[in-house]
Structures are given as structure tokens and as C-alpha cells.
Amino acid sequence: MTVRKNDPKVVEKALNTLFSSEWITETSQKSGFIIRNRKIDPVIFFWTLILGFGMSMQQSLAKLRRAYETASAKSIVPSAFYDRFTPGLVALLKASVAHALSQQIAEPTRVLSEKLKGFSDLVAADGTILRLHEKLAKQWPACRTNHTKAAVKIHMVASALVAGPRHVALYSERTPEVKTLKIGDWVKDKILLMDLGFFKYNLFSQIQEHGGYFVSRLKGNSNPLIVSTLRKCRGYSIDLDGKRVRFLLESLKRQVVDAEVEVAFRVSAANQKTSLKAETYRLVGLMNQETKEYNLYLTNIPADRISAEDIALMYRARWTIELLFKELKSSYALDQISSAKPEIMEALILTAILTLIVSRKVLSVIQLAYPEKVKRMTTLRWSNVFAVGAYRTLESVLVEAGRDPDAFGLLEFYMAEVIDPNVSRERLIDPWTTYEPK
């Protein structure tokens, strides 16, 4: 997308390109969220949800309903609004996440450095746990039910090229990490950074079979066989070939270990039996100067493509996905979901994810307009800035979409909200005073 620096409406145009009014309306109908547009405008509802609740501006559905009324210039009773949190809305938001992620992948905002020449992306996989209302325990069971009955695991694959998520999925907390990462052709030429929750030789083998690469910490009970040393030490040194890794760790003094190792693991066969399979990977170890212990990594990236030191340095980039989860919880209301209704819970989690994606889209527009300032634009600082401007963004996006948020004046808005729906409710002061307009 080409940005004209003198275009004051470039942000709202970019967001309306990402989610056009036509796309929102059509997808709302396909998903079953909207059957008739008489009560709810799907475009206004969508953007109010993303830039309202998702920005922590409206921490309750009641406040969110009032924000919708302000934006749509229509008064709506609470029940009609709350009833919109249905499986149809969840389907709309899931389709929106998939749509936005596909757009992000097609339009990366960054490029890999010369050190990663020949690779197509650097991605990190991880998950975070979100506690839920105990009434959701049947659908989303937690692991430790003595203090938490229900919990959801949010699995994410984050991309360095888009500085955000490229895949998101929800699982029960009981789902093992390794089962949340689906390997396919998408991993080709990509480097996957994974923590120990994904450590499984079968998974590494699948990544390699699909033309991908991985970097993982070596699990504590893993003891592969060293078959050849890739980096020789000067003078007298211990011969590593043919020895087990754990046996050597206490006696090694070298700062860097770089070797090929053989691992053996069982794989499922067509006749439902398992067979033993052996593969050769690369072991990288760097001495921690404070603890005097090795930080060990397992990878299938050849030594002539990335050095041992850079393997360890690159693995530290996995921390960026932790920052994404921190941003989701601290800036985009992910930790404020307490509803016992499954549709509301899932809709608001997806809303937080969409808000993150929209935030990244706006940031990419700003970076494209001011490329000389990109290095000084940190994502956590940006999330705070985006929160401050969220309401103004909502107004501008709706105007660009052909909706007029100023059509509903303050008088009408306050009048619609202040009237008690219980017409027969009596106040203690009523027998003693009456209202006489002057």
C-alpha cells in the first residue's frame, strides 16, 4: 500500500480497506450474526467492539452498548444489544481474524536481515492461559481444578515480518502445547523458535520434512549421541565424537559447543504399530559466564548458514511473543473477561486479538509514512498511544465508512440512558417533591 504523507485520512482509509463495510456486512450475514439490519448496524457494531471494548475503554457490556448508541445515533434496549453476542458473532470474529491475518502475511512490514538470507520468516510459537468463569468448566476445563475450574489456552504463532500474530487458536488449558502447533507446508523456509513445551522429536521431524527449520532449548532429560564436532578447539581437548551430551557437560570447559547429534524416537506406522526412527540434528551450547553452565539448543539449521553464537542470540527473539501476550492483557482487555456465557467469552477474546491486529495495521501505516523514525517506535509504547487515540480513531473510521457518529446529539444520548426502564419504581423522595420546569 502506497502512503501519501500529505493524506490526513490515510489511517482510516487503511482500516476501511482492511475491513471494508461491504466485507463486514456480507460476512455478518454469512455467519448468521445479522439477519436483518433493522436493529443493529454490523459495521458500527464491529468497529465499536474492536475500538471500544478492545481498547479497555468500555470494560462492561453496558458501557459498550452506550458507546454503540453514541456511534450509531440509535437508542437500543440492553436485551437487544446483549442478545447479539451469539455463535454468529463468534463466527464473524473468527472470519475477521483469519481475513486480517491473511492480509498481514500478504503485506509484511519488515524484511529479514542479511544474516537470515535464504529464509522466508522468523516465527515464534507459544501460548498463554486465561482463567474463565467456573461455569465454563465443561467446555474449557482447567488443569488444576482445585483453584481454577475453567481456563482457555490461547495459542499464537508470531511473525517477525509482520511484528505480530500470523496464526491464533483457542484450546482448553488441558491441551498439551505440542498439539496446538499444526505443521504443514506453511513452515517451508521459515525458522520456528520454540520453548520446551513444544520439545518433541516427532514435531522437529515434521518441520524438517516440510522444508522448515527450528531452534529449541534442549530438554533436561534429553541425552543425544554426538556423532561429529562442527567446531574444533585449539590444542588438547576432549574428543566429543561418539559420546553422550550429558556425560560430557560437567567436564567441558570450552565456551562454545557446536556438534551434530543423533536422536532416536518412535513414530507411528500404517499398521498402528510404532517403529524406531533416528535423525541427525545440530547441538549448540554456549557457556553462561555467571552460572558456568551451558545453555543448550537443538536445531536443524546448518552451521554454514548461521553460527552457534547467532543461534543463541536469535533464540532470544522468542521473547517478542511474550511481549505480544503482555500487550494483549495490559492494553487490549484480554484479562478483563469474566462472563459465564461462552459466546461472550469467546467473542471478547477474539475482539482483543482483532484489536491487536488493527493496532499493528495502524502502526505499519505510520511507519510507512515516517520510515526514518521506525527504530524509535516500540510496540509497547505504541499500544499506549493507540489506546489514547482509540475513540478518535473510531469516529474517523466510521465517517470514512459512511456513518455519521455526530448524528446522535448529547441531549438524545443522555435522555435515552437516564430513563429508568422500571416505570413503576418509587423513590423515597417522591411523596415530598415534584418537578416543575421553569
C-alpha positions as a Python dict, from the first residue, in 0.01 Angstrom:
ca = {
    (1, 'M'): (0, 0, 0),
    (2, 'T'): (145, 338, -103),
    (3, 'V'): (112, 610, 159),
    (4, 'R'): (98, 976, 68),
    (5, 'K'): (249, 1168, 355),
    (6, 'N'): (13, 1460, 295),
    (7, 'D'): (-300, 1244, 317),
    (8, 'P'): (-456, 1319, 659),
    (9, 'K'): (-703, 1031, 626),
    (10, 'V'): (-455, 756, 549),
    (11, 'V'): (-519, 570, 878),
    (12, 'E'): (-898, 549, 848),
    (13, 'K'): (-865, 459, 480),
    (14, 'A'): (-625, 176, 565),
    (15, 'L'): (-860, 33, 828),
    (16, 'N'): (-1158, 56, 594),
    (17, 'T'): (-950, -126, 334),
    (18, 'L'): (-861, -397, 583),
    (19, 'F'): (-1227, -436, 685),
    (20, 'S'): (-1449, -271, 427),
    (21, 'S'): (-1813, -201, 509),
    (22, 'E'): (-1915, -438, 231),
    (23, 'W'): (-1696, -717, 370),
    (24, 'I'): (-1826, -670, 726),
    (25, 'T'): (-2189, -665, 612),
    (26, 'E'): (-2155, -966, 383),
    (27, 'T'): (-1962, -1171, 640),
    (28, 'S'): (-2213, -1074, 912),
    (29, 'Q'): (-2490, -1221, 700),
    (30, 'K'): (-2295, -1535, 607),
    (31, 'S'): (-2201, -1602, 968),
    (32, 'G'): (-2556, -1560, 1092),
    (33, 'F'): (-2472, -1258, 1306),
    (34, 'I'): (-2712, -1033, 1115),
    (35, 'I'): (-3034, -1147, 952),
    (36, 'R'): (-3191, -803, 916),
    (37, 'N'): (-3019, -467, 969),
    (38, 'R'): (-3316, -303, 1138),
    (39, 'K'): (-3181, -303, 1493),
    (40, 'I'): (-2803, -334, 1463),
    (41, 'D'): (-2569, -183, 1206),
    (42, 'P'): (-2298, -453, 1173),
    (43, 'V'): (-2033, -203, 1064),
    (44, 'I'): (-2083, 24, 1364),
    (45, 'F'): (-2114, -275, 1598),
    (46, 'F'): (-1790, -425, 1463),
    (47, 'W'): (-1579, -113, 1499),
    (48, 'T'): (-1730, -19, 1836),
    (49, 'L'): (-1640, -364, 1963),
    (50, 'I'): (-1281, -350, 1831),
    (51, 'L'): (-1205, 9, 1930),
    (52, 'G'): (-1434, 15, 2235),
    (53, 'F'): (-1403, -296, 2449),
    (54, 'G'): (-1078, -398, 2283),
    (55, 'M'): (-911, -76, 2394),
    (56, 'S'): (-1025, -112, 2758),
    (57, 'M'): (-1241, 198, 2706),
    (58, 'Q'): (-1557, 5, 2781),
    (59, 'Q'): (-1489, -259, 3045),
    (60, 'S'): (-1850, -374, 3062),
    (61, 'L'): (-2113, -463, 2807),
    (62, 'A'): (-2334, -187, 2946),
    (63, 'K'): (-2070, 74, 2866),
    (64, 'L'): (-2010, -89, 2531),
    (65, 'R'): (-2381, -62, 2450),
    (66, 'R'): (-2372, 309, 2529),
    (67, 'A'): (-2069, 351, 2304),
    (68, 'Y'): (-2264, 179, 2025),
    (69, 'E'): (-2559, 414, 2080),
    (70, 'T'): (-2330, 716, 2055),
    (71, 'A'): (-2172, 589, 1734),
    (72, 'S'): (-2494, 473, 1568),
    (73, 'A'): (-2723, 758, 1677),
    (74, 'K'): (-2977, 499, 1784),
    (75, 'S'): (-3111, 404, 2124),
    (76, 'I'): (-3120, 29, 2187),
    (77, 'V'): (-3256, -160, 2488),
    (78, 'P'): (-2999, -369, 2678),
    (79, 'S'): (-3156, -705, 2594),
    (80, 'A'): (-3148, -636, 2219),
    (81, 'F'): (-2780, -548, 2244),
    (82, 'Y'): (-2670, -836, 2468),
    (83, 'D'): (-2858, -1087, 2254),
    (84, 'R'): (-2614, -1007, 1970),
    (85, 'F'): (-2337, -1198, 2149),
    (86, 'T'): (-2421, -1522, 1974),
    (87, 'P'): (-2239, -1803, 1792),
    (88, 'G'): (-2299, -1592, 1481),
    (89, 'L'): (-2090, -1310, 1627),
    (90, 'V'): (-1816, -1557, 1721),
    (91, 'A'): (-1819, -1687, 1362),
    (92, 'L'): (-1793, -1328, 1230),
    (93, 'L'): (-1497, -1251, 1456),
    (94, 'K'): (-1319, -1575, 1366),
    (95, 'A'): (-1362, -1493, 997),
    (96, 'S'): (-1233, -1141, 1068),
    (97, 'V'): (-919, -1273, 1240),
    (98, 'A'): (-849, -1511, 950),
    (99, 'H'): (-911, -1233, 697),
    (100, 'A'): (-683, -986, 874),
    (101, 'L'): (-402, -1237, 926),
    (102, 'S'): (-406, -1330, 558),
    (103, 'Q'): (-379, -961, 470),
    (104, 'Q'): (-87, -914, 710),
    (105, 'I'): (102, -1210, 567),
    (106, 'A'): (49, -1076, 214),
    (107, 'E'): (177, -730, 314),
    (108, 'P'): (475, -773, 552),
    (109, 'T'): (603, -456, 714),
    (110, 'R'): (962, -569, 771),
    (111, 'V'): (1237, -767, 594),
    (112, 'L'): (1485, -1016, 733),
    (113, 'S'): (1846, -909, 782),
    (114, 'E'): (2135, -1030, 567),
    (115, 'K'): (2217, -1292, 833),
    (116, 'L'): (1887, -1465, 754),
    (117, 'K'): (1927, -1453, 377),
    (118, 'G'): (1753, -1754, 220),
    (119, 'F'): (1492, -1785, 496),
    (120, 'S'): (1142, -1652, 445),
    (121, 'D'): (1043, -1562, 803),
    (122, 'L'): (1138, -1589, 1169),
    (123, 'V'): (842, -1704, 1380),
    (124, 'A'): (784, -1792, 1744),
    (125, 'A'): (519, -2026, 1883),
    (126, 'D'): (381, -2006, 2236),
    (127, 'G'): (64, -1993, 2440),
    (128, 'T'): (-86, -1812, 2738),
    (129, 'I'): (-351, -1919, 2988),
    (130, 'L'): (-660, -1714, 3068),
    (131, 'R'): (-877, -1807, 3365),
    (132, 'L'): (-1250, -1821, 3296),
    (133, 'H'): (-1574, -1826, 3492),
    (134, 'E'): (-1620, -2164, 3662),
    (135, 'K'): (-1948, -2222, 3475),
    (136, 'L'): (-1741, -2272, 3159),
    (137, 'A'): (-1555, -2571, 3308),
    (138, 'K'): (-1733, -2829, 3093),
    (139, 'Q'): (-1633, -2666, 2764),
    (140, 'W'): (-1298, -2523, 2877),
    (141, 'P'): (-1166, -2745, 3161),
    (142, 'A'): (-863, -2625, 3356),
    (143, 'C'): (-564, -2838, 3458),
    (144, 'R'): (-570, -2769, 3832),
    (145, 'T'): (-936, -2770, 3929),
    (146, 'N'): (-866, -2715, 4299),
    (147, 'H'): (-835, -2340, 4241),
    (148, 'T'): (-940, -2286, 3876),
    (149, 'K'): (-1229, -2474, 3723),
    (150, 'A'): (-1214, -2332, 3372),
    (151, 'A'): (-932, -2189, 3161),
    (152, 'V'): (-855, -2130, 2795),
    (153, 'K'): (-516, -2162, 2627),
    (154, 'I'): (-453, -1901, 2359),
    (155, 'H'): (-202, -2041, 2111),
    (156, 'M'): (-19, -1799, 1884),
    (157, 'V'): (244, -1808, 1613),
    (158, 'A'): (405, -1465, 1583),
    (159, 'S'): (596, -1342, 1279),
    (160, 'A'): (897, -1110, 1278),
    (161, 'L'): (798, -981, 933),
    (162, 'V'): (458, -851, 1044),
    (163, 'A'): (562, -775, 1405),
    (164, 'G'): (251, -955, 1522),
    (165, 'P'): (50, -1278, 1501),
    (166, 'R'): (25, -1489, 1187),
    (167, 'H'): (-188, -1762, 1347),
    (168, 'V'): (-414, -1773, 1655),
    (169, 'A'): (-626, -2054, 1801),
    (170, 'L'): (-810, -2129, 2126),
    (171, 'Y'): (-778, -2456, 2319),
    (172, 'S'): (-870, -2597, 2657),
    (173, 'E'): (-590, -2550, 2910),
    (174, 'R'): (-556, -2929, 2924),
    (175, 'T'): (-444, -2944, 2560),
    (176, 'P'): (-66, -3010, 2551),
    (177, 'E'): (139, -2734, 2388),
    (178, 'V'): (280, -2970, 2128),
    (179, 'K'): (-71, -3048, 1999),
    (180, 'T'): (-153, -2681, 1940),
    (181, 'L'): (115, -2634, 1673),
    (182, 'K'): (-5, -2770, 1339),
    (183, 'I'): (282, -2834, 1099),
    (184, 'G'): (224, -2806, 725),
    (185, 'D'): (364, -2651, 409),
    (186, 'W'): (345, -2307, 572),
    (187, 'V'): (672, -2379, 762),
    (188, 'K'): (882, -2409, 443),
    (189, 'D'): (1196, -2191, 463),
    (190, 'K'): (1084, -2046, 796),
    (191, 'I'): (1271, -2062, 1127),
    (192, 'L'): (1050, -2161, 1421),
    (193, 'L'): (1161, -2058, 1770),
    (194, 'M'): (1002, -2282, 2033),
    (195, 'D'): (1019, -2324, 2409),
    (196, 'L'): (1036, -2658, 2592),
    (197, 'G'): (658, -2701, 2580),
    (198, 'F'): (698, -2792, 2212),
    (199, 'F'): (1003, -3016, 2257),
    (200, 'K'): (923, -3337, 2074),
    (201, 'Y'): (1139, -3512, 1816),
    (202, 'N'): (832, -3606, 1611),
    (203, 'L'): (747, -3237, 1580),
    (204, 'F'): (1103, -3146, 1477),
    (205, 'S'): (1094, -3423, 1219),
    (206, 'Q'): (768, -3290, 1071),
    (207, 'I'): (914, -2940, 1045),
    (208, 'Q'): (1218, -3075, 863),
    (209, 'E'): (1007, -3289, 628),
    (210, 'H'): (811, -2978, 525),
    (211, 'G'): (1127, -2781, 449),
    (212, 'G'): (1125, -2574, 768),
    (213, 'Y'): (1380, -2502, 1038),
    (214, 'F'): (1358, -2494, 1416),
    (215, 'V'): (1551, -2374, 1719),
    (216, 'S'): (1462, -2512, 2062),
    (217, 'R'): (1619, -2534, 2404),
    (218, 'L'): (1742, -2887, 2477),
    (219, 'K'): (1518, -3064, 2726),
    (220, 'G'): (1676, -3157, 3058),
    (221, 'N'): (1625, -3531, 3023),
    (222, 'S'): (1736, -3541, 2659),
    (223, 'N'): (2072, -3709, 2605),
    (224, 'P'): (2153, -3728, 2231),
    (225, 'L'): (2460, -3900, 2088),
    (226, 'I'): (2732, -3675, 1944),
    (227, 'V'): (2833, -3804, 1600),
    (228, 'S'): (3068, -3525, 1486),
    (229, 'T'): (3215, -3199, 1612),
    (230, 'L'): (3150, -2896, 1392),
    (231, 'R'): (3385, -2660, 1575),
    (232, 'K'): (3731, -2780, 1677),
    (233, 'C'): (3918, -2639, 1977),
    (234, 'R'): (4284, -2545, 1967),
    (235, 'G'): (4538, -2766, 2140),
    (236, 'Y'): (4441, -3060, 2359),
    (237, 'S'): (4067, -3102, 2400),
    (238, 'I'): (3819, -3377, 2479),
    (239, 'D'): (3708, -3578, 2179),
    (240, 'L'): (3328, -3547, 2172),
    (241, 'D'): (3250, -3790, 1892),
    (242, 'G'): (3060, -4099, 1999),
    (243, 'K'): (2977, -3968, 2345),
    (244, 'R'): (2652, -3867, 2510),
    (245, 'V'): (2589, -3499, 2571),
    (246, 'R'): (2503, -3517, 2942),
    (247, 'F'): (2812, -3724, 3020),
    (248, 'L'): (3038, -3452, 2883),
    (249, 'L'): (2877, -3138, 3024),
    (250, 'E'): (3047, -3150, 3364),
    (251, 'S'): (3394, -3192, 3216),
    (252, 'L'): (3380, -2949, 2923),
    (253, 'K'): (3547, -2608, 2960),
    (254, 'R'): (3512, -2467, 2607),
    (255, 'Q'): (3299, -2156, 2560),
    (256, 'V'): (3112, -2286, 2256),
    (257, 'V'): (2992, -2636, 2167),
    (258, 'D'): (2882, -2694, 1809),
    (259, 'A'): (2820, -3054, 1704),
    (260, 'E'): (2597, -3290, 1511),
    (261, 'V'): (2395, -3525, 1729),
    (262, 'E'): (2179, -3828, 1664),
    (263, 'V'): (1840, -3868, 1829),
    (264, 'A'): (1612, -4170, 1825),
    (265, 'F'): (1235, -4164, 1867),
    (266, 'R'): (929, -4369, 1787),
    (267, 'V'): (691, -4286, 1503),
    (268, 'S'): (352, -4429, 1417),
    (269, 'A'): (336, -4674, 1127),
    (270, 'A'): (48, -4750, 891),
    (271, 'N'): (-38, -5071, 1078),
    (272, 'Q'): (-83, -4868, 1401),
    (273, 'K'): (244, -5001, 1537),
    (274, 'T'): (540, -4780, 1616),
    (275, 'S'): (887, -4801, 1472),
    (276, 'L'): (1217, -4651, 1581),
    (277, 'K'): (1346, -4359, 1376),
    (278, 'A'): (1683, -4184, 1400),
    (279, 'E'): (1767, -3835, 1274),
    (280, 'T'): (2068, -3607, 1294),
    (281, 'Y'): (2034, -3253, 1425),
    (282, 'R'): (2272, -2981, 1537),
    (283, 'L'): (2353, -2916, 1902),
    (284, 'V'): (2467, -2568, 2004),
    (285, 'G'): (2593, -2486, 2352),
    (286, 'L'): (2717, -2154, 2491),
    (287, 'M'): (2872, -2122, 2835),
    (288, 'N'): (2681, -1894, 3071),
    (289, 'Q'): (2953, -1684, 3232),
    (290, 'E'): (2754, -1631, 3552),
    (291, 'T'): (2637, -1987, 3622),
    (292, 'K'): (2926, -2160, 3443),
    (293, 'E'): (2670, -2391, 3284),
    (294, 'Y'): (2583, -2442, 2918),
    (295, 'N'): (2274, -2302, 2751),
    (296, 'L'): (2196, -2582, 2506),
    (297, 'Y'): (1995, -2553, 2184),
    (298, 'L'): (1880, -2809, 1929),
    (299, 'T'): (1834, -2702, 1566),
    (300, 'N'): (1846, -2827, 1208),
    (301, 'I'): (1999, -2507, 1069),
    (302, 'P'): (2337, -2590, 909),
    (303, 'A'): (2649, -2440, 1066),
    (304, 'D'): (2748, -2274, 739),
    (305, 'R'): (2425, -2071, 738),
    (306, 'I'): (2408, -1942, 1097),
    (307, 'S'): (2688, -1953, 1356),
    (308, 'A'): (2648, -2106, 1700),
    (309, 'E'): (2665, -1763, 1864),
    (310, 'D'): (2391, -1629, 1637),
    (311, 'I'): (2170, -1933, 1707),
    (312, 'A'): (2174, -1844, 2077),
    (313, 'L'): (2123, -1475, 2005),
    (314, 'M'): (1836, -1545, 1765),
    (315, 'Y'): (1658, -1765, 2020),
    (316, 'R'): (1629, -1464, 2247),
    (317, 'A'): (1398, -1310, 1986),
    (318, 'R'): (1136, -1561, 2104),
    (319, 'W'): (1068, -1315, 2383),
    (320, 'T'): (876, -1098, 2136),
    (321, 'I'): (578, -1334, 2156),
    (322, 'E'): (574, -1294, 2535),
    (323, 'L'): (553, -920, 2477),
    (324, 'L'): (253, -977, 2249),
    (325, 'F'): (69, -1163, 2526),
    (326, 'K'): (163, -889, 2772),
    (327, 'E'): (24, -630, 2531),
    (328, 'L'): (-299, -827, 2486),
    (329, 'K'): (-356, -844, 2860),
    (330, 'S'): (-242, -498, 2963),
    (331, 'S'): (-364, -289, 2669),
    (332, 'Y'): (-641, -479, 2491),
    (333, 'A'): (-866, -601, 2774),
    (334, 'L'): (-780, -970, 2745),
    (335, 'D'): (-762, -1007, 3124),
    (336, 'Q'): (-1098, -835, 3185),
    (337, 'I'): (-1324, -1114, 3060),
    (338, 'S'): (-1541, -1258, 3338),
    (339, 'S'): (-1861, -1361, 3159),
    (340, 'A'): (-2011, -1704, 3223),
    (341, 'K'): (-2169, -1709, 2877),
    (342, 'P'): (-1943, -1900, 2634),
    (343, 'E'): (-2036, -1686, 2333),
    (344, 'I'): (-1949, -1364, 2515),
    (345, 'M'): (-1623, -1508, 2648),
    (346, 'E'): (-1504, -1628, 2307),
    (347, 'A'): (-1623, -1313, 2130),
    (348, 'L'): (-1429, -1086, 2367),
    (349, 'I'): (-1110, -1292, 2339),
    (350, 'L'): (-1132, -1267, 1960),
    (351, 'T'): (-1205, -895, 1998),
    (352, 'A'): (-880, -844, 2192),
    (353, 'I'): (-688, -1029, 1920),
    (354, 'L'): (-852, -820, 1648),
    (355, 'T'): (-771, -501, 1836),
    (356, 'L'): (-405, -606, 1844),
    (357, 'I'): (-414, -671, 1468),
    (358, 'V'): (-583, -337, 1397),
    (359, 'S'): (-329, -163, 1620),
    (360, 'R'): (-43, -321, 1423),
    (361, 'K'): (-207, -214, 1098),
    (362, 'V'): (-219, 148, 1209),
    (363, 'L'): (141, 129, 1330),
    (364, 'S'): (252, -7, 992),
    (365, 'V'): (82, 287, 818),
    (366, 'I'): (267, 532, 1042),
    (367, 'Q'): (597, 352, 988),
    (368, 'L'): (546, 362, 613),
    (369, 'A'): (481, 736, 632),
    (370, 'Y'): (783, 803, 855),
    (371, 'P'): (1043, 532, 780),
    (372, 'E'): (1326, 735, 931),
    (373, 'K'): (1156, 712, 1274),
    (374, 'V'): (1077, 338, 1274),
    (375, 'K'): (1357, 233, 1512),
    (376, 'R'): (1217, 463, 1778),
    (377, 'M'): (862, 323, 1753),
    (378, 'T'): (837, 45, 2013),
    (379, 'T'): (525, -172, 2018),
    (380, 'L'): (452, -139, 2392),
    (381, 'R'): (477, 240, 2375),
    (382, 'W'): (260, 231, 2065),
    (383, 'S'): (-14, 31, 2240),
    (384, 'N'): (-47, 310, 2499),
    (385, 'V'): (-59, 576, 2229),
    (386, 'F'): (-318, 379, 2034),
    (387, 'A'): (-536, 349, 2346),
    (388, 'V'): (-536, 726, 2394),
    (389, 'G'): (-647, 784, 2035),
    (390, 'A'): (-892, 493, 2013),
    (391, 'Y'): (-1213, 695, 2040),
    (392, 'R'): (-1095, 946, 1782),
    (393, 'T'): (-994, 655, 1558),
    (394, 'L'): (-1343, 507, 1597),
    (395, 'E'): (-1508, 831, 1489),
    (396, 'S'): (-1279, 875, 1189),
    (397, 'V'): (-1318, 515, 1073),
    (398, 'L'): (-1698, 537, 1090),
    (399, 'V'): (-1703, 867, 899),
    (400, 'E'): (-1483, 711, 630),
    (401, 'A'): (-1724, 414, 625),
    (402, 'G'): (-2016, 648, 557),
    (403, 'R'): (-2152, 657, 912),
    (404, 'D'): (-2200, 985, 1099),
    (405, 'P'): (-2116, 948, 1468),
    (406, 'D'): (-2226, 1309, 1536),
    (407, 'A'): (-2585, 1245, 1429),
    (408, 'F'): (-2682, 1141, 1783),
    (409, 'G'): (-2655, 1457, 1995),
    (410, 'L'): (-2564, 1458, 2362),
    (411, 'L'): (-2920, 1552, 2462),
    (412, 'E'): (-3069, 1247, 2291),
    (413, 'F'): (-2793, 1019, 2419),
    (414, 'Y'): (-2829, 1121, 2784),
    (415, 'M'): (-3209, 1116, 2766),
    (416, 'A'): (-3209, 761, 2631),
    (417, 'E'): (-2979, 640, 2907),
    (418, 'V'): (-3111, 823, 3212),
    (419, 'I'): (-3469, 692, 3190),
    (420, 'D'): (-3526, 401, 3429),
    (421, 'P'): (-3681, 107, 3238),
    (422, 'N'): (-3888, 26, 3550),
    (423, 'V'): (-4177, 271, 3511),
    (424, 'S'): (-4337, 182, 3847),
    (425, 'R'): (-4027, 217, 4063),
    (426, 'E'): (-4087, 461, 4352),
    (427, 'R'): (-3822, 684, 4507),
    (428, 'L'): (-3816, 778, 4874),
    (429, 'I'): (-3826, 1146, 4787),
    (430, 'D'): (-4126, 1120, 4552),
    (431, 'P'): (-4402, 1183, 4814),
    (432, 'W'): (-4232, 1504, 4920),
    (433, 'T'): (-4128, 1674, 4598),
    (434, 'T'): (-4248, 1728, 4244),
    (435, 'Y'): (-4069, 1860, 3939),
    (436, 'E'): (-4185, 2192, 3794),
    (437, 'P'): (-3997, 2310, 3482),
    (438, 'K'): (-3931, 2682, 3477),
}
